[in-house]
Amino acid sequence: MPALNINGKEHPVDAEQSMPLLWVIRDIAGLTGTKYGCGIGECGACTVHIGGKAARACKVILGDAVGHDVTTIEGLPDTHPVIRAFAQLKVPACGFCMPGQIMQAASFIKLRSDPEDDEIVQAMSGNICRCGAYERIVAAVKQAAGAQR
Ligand code: FES
Ligand code: FES
């Protein structure tokens, strides 16, 4: 049986290789922090890291994820600068989009430690927030990027 490394732990996965990674994460590994929004790669709710880079778990199949390290929101430490900044600036409203927002931001700030606001807006533009927390998201991503310098 193939196994998938999620958050540093091997999870045996008895499923079709074509199963979306999102279902593997939520229904087989039982990690429900990663959310289902649109299912077509358009909302960002399902964002995880594959090999350290942000990816849409609804658009990646199990067969393409096996052999790569998958990280979900549960795998990010509470001390991560993005988690801290989102908490300090009270970014979440309903919170539904936040795991995806945080994973997207965590991937982005690895590349840019001093981003301009418009770069942050661009980087986060694929992550929809129905509560409209966009201004706080940009501020928190900026703070998190600065915190790692
Ligand atoms: S659920 Fe994957 S991008 Fe919307
Ligand atoms: S905080 Fe509610 S959808 Fe973003």
Short mmCIF file of C-alpha atoms and ligand atoms in Angstrom, two decimals:
data_model
loop_
_atom_site.label_atom_id
_atom_site.label_comp_id
_atom_site.label_asym_id
_atom_site.label_seq_id
_atom_site.Cartn_x
_atom_site.Cartn_y
_atom_site.Cartn_z
CA MET A 1 0.00 0.00 0.00
CA PRO A 2 1.44 3.41 -0.90
CA ALA A 3 2.16 5.84 1.90
CA LEU A 4 2.03 9.59 1.88
CA ASN A 5 4.19 11.76 4.10
CA ILE A 6 2.00 14.40 5.69
CA ASN A 7 3.47 16.70 8.33
CA GLY A 8 6.46 14.39 8.75
CA LYS A 9 4.39 11.27 9.33
CA GLU A 10 3.85 8.40 6.89
CA HIS A 11 0.16 7.72 6.26
CA PRO A 12 -0.73 4.47 4.51
CA VAL A 13 -3.21 5.32 1.76
CA ASP A 14 -5.47 2.65 0.31
CA ALA A 15 -7.00 4.71 -2.48
CA GLU A 16 -7.01 5.24 -6.22
CA GLN A 17 -3.99 7.17 -7.45
CA SER A 18 -6.42 9.60 -9.08
CA MET A 19 -8.04 10.57 -5.78
CA PRO A 20 -7.67 14.32 -5.10
CA LEU A 21 -5.07 14.99 -2.42
CA LEU A 22 -7.67 17.02 -0.53
CA TRP A 23 -9.78 13.90 0.08
CA VAL A 24 -6.71 11.96 1.18
CA ILE A 25 -5.79 14.67 3.67
CA ARG A 26 -9.29 15.13 5.08
CA ASP A 27 -10.94 11.72 4.80
CA ILE A 28 -8.04 9.27 5.05
CA ALA A 29 -5.48 11.12 7.18
CA GLY A 30 -8.26 12.82 9.16
CA LEU A 31 -6.66 16.26 8.98
CA THR A 32 -9.65 18.54 8.58
CA GLY A 33 -7.89 21.88 8.91
CA THR A 34 -7.53 21.99 5.13
CA LYS A 35 -10.85 23.17 3.74
CA TYR A 36 -12.96 22.34 0.71
CA GLY A 37 -14.22 25.45 -1.00
CA CYS A 38 -14.69 25.23 -4.75
CA GLY A 39 -13.00 21.98 -5.75
CA ILE A 40 -11.74 23.51 -8.99
CA GLY A 41 -8.59 25.35 -7.91
CA GLU A 42 -10.23 28.78 -7.78
CA CYS A 43 -10.63 29.68 -4.11
CA GLY A 44 -7.46 28.62 -2.26
CA ALA A 45 -9.30 27.13 0.72
CA CYS A 46 -7.47 23.83 0.21
CA THR A 47 -3.94 25.28 0.00
CA VAL A 48 -1.22 23.05 1.42
CA HIS A 49 2.50 22.79 0.80
CA ILE A 50 3.96 20.10 -1.43
CA GLY A 51 7.73 20.03 -1.23
CA GLY A 52 7.53 23.35 0.61
CA LYS A 53 5.55 25.16 -2.09
CA ALA A 54 1.91 26.20 -1.96
CA ALA A 55 -0.40 23.93 -3.94
CA ARG A 56 -4.14 23.44 -4.30
CA ALA A 57 -4.92 20.07 -2.77
CA CYS A 58 -8.17 19.80 -4.75
CA LYS A 59 -6.23 19.91 -8.01
CA VAL A 60 -3.39 17.52 -7.14
CA ILE A 61 -3.97 13.78 -7.34
CA LEU A 62 -2.60 11.31 -4.85
CA GLY A 63 -0.30 9.72 -7.42
CA ASP A 64 1.46 13.02 -8.00
CA ALA A 65 1.87 13.74 -4.29
CA VAL A 66 3.38 10.40 -3.27
CA GLY A 67 7.12 10.80 -2.77
CA HIS A 68 6.82 14.47 -1.81
CA ASP A 69 6.52 15.99 1.64
CA VAL A 70 3.03 17.37 2.20
CA THR A 71 2.45 19.96 4.89
CA THR A 72 -0.98 21.02 6.06
CA ILE A 73 -2.04 23.76 8.46
CA GLU A 74 -1.69 21.24 11.30
CA GLY A 75 1.99 20.89 10.43
CA LEU A 76 2.80 24.58 10.87
CA PRO A 77 4.06 25.38 14.38
CA ASP A 78 2.12 27.89 16.49
CA THR A 79 5.31 29.96 16.54
CA HIS A 80 5.35 30.35 12.76
CA PRO A 81 5.53 34.07 11.91
CA VAL A 82 2.42 33.92 9.71
CA ILE A 83 0.33 32.26 12.42
CA ARG A 84 1.58 34.78 14.97
CA ALA A 85 0.89 37.77 12.73
CA PHE A 86 -2.61 36.55 11.80
CA ALA A 87 -3.39 36.14 15.50
CA GLN A 88 -1.85 39.43 16.60
CA LEU A 89 -3.68 41.43 13.93
CA LYS A 90 -6.93 39.50 14.53
CA VAL A 91 -7.21 38.64 10.85
CA PRO A 92 -9.81 35.84 10.89
CA ALA A 93 -13.51 36.63 10.80
CA CYS A 94 -15.36 33.32 10.30
CA GLY A 95 -11.99 31.62 9.83
CA PHE A 96 -13.00 29.28 7.03
CA CYS A 97 -10.47 30.54 4.49
CA MET A 98 -7.67 31.02 7.02
CA PRO A 99 -5.83 27.68 6.76
CA GLY A 100 -5.47 28.26 3.04
CA GLN A 101 -4.54 31.91 3.48
CA ILE A 102 -1.89 31.02 6.05
CA MET A 103 -0.37 28.25 3.95
CA GLN A 104 -0.26 30.52 0.90
CA ALA A 105 1.37 33.29 2.94
CA ALA A 106 3.87 30.92 4.56
CA SER A 107 5.03 29.80 1.14
CA PHE A 108 5.21 33.38 -0.18
CA ILE A 109 7.28 34.87 2.62
CA LYS A 110 9.97 32.23 2.12
CA LEU A 111 10.64 33.92 -1.21
CA ARG A 112 10.10 37.57 -0.22
CA SER A 113 11.24 38.92 3.14
CA ASP A 114 10.46 42.57 2.32
CA PRO A 115 7.44 42.56 0.01
CA GLU A 116 5.57 45.62 -1.19
CA ASP A 117 1.83 45.65 -0.57
CA ASP A 118 1.05 45.07 -4.23
CA GLU A 119 3.28 41.99 -4.29
CA ILE A 120 1.39 40.61 -1.32
CA VAL A 121 -1.95 41.35 -2.96
CA GLN A 122 -0.75 39.57 -6.08
CA ALA A 123 0.61 36.57 -4.17
CA MET A 124 -2.60 36.21 -2.16
CA SER A 125 -5.00 37.01 -5.01
CA GLY A 126 -5.99 33.38 -5.55
CA ASN A 127 -7.18 32.99 -1.98
CA ILE A 128 -10.76 34.13 -1.60
CA CYS A 129 -12.09 35.44 1.71
CA ARG A 130 -15.87 35.68 1.79
CA CYS A 131 -15.60 37.83 4.91
CA GLY A 132 -13.48 40.38 3.09
CA ALA A 133 -10.55 40.37 5.49
CA TYR A 134 -8.19 41.36 2.71
CA GLU A 135 -6.70 44.49 4.29
CA ARG A 136 -5.84 42.62 7.48
CA ILE A 137 -4.43 39.73 5.46
CA VAL A 138 -2.04 42.04 3.61
CA ALA A 139 -0.95 43.70 6.85
CA ALA A 140 -0.36 40.35 8.53
CA VAL A 141 1.62 38.92 5.63
CA LYS A 142 3.79 42.06 5.66
CA GLN A 143 4.35 41.73 9.40
CA ALA A 144 5.16 38.02 9.09
CA ALA A 145 7.63 38.63 6.28
CA GLY A 146 9.38 41.27 8.37
CA ALA A 147 9.48 39.01 11.42
CA GLN A 148 11.71 36.51 9.65
CA ARG A 149 14.41 39.07 8.76
S1 FES B 1 -11.16 23.95 -2.85
FE1 FES B 1 -9.23 23.90 -3.83
S2 FES B 1 -8.99 25.87 -4.69
FE2 FES B 1 -11.03 25.85 -3.90
S1 FES B 2 -12.45 34.85 7.37
FE1 FES B 2 -14.38 34.13 6.66
S2 FES B 2 -13.96 33.48 4.62
FE2 FES B 2 -12.13 34.45 5.25
#
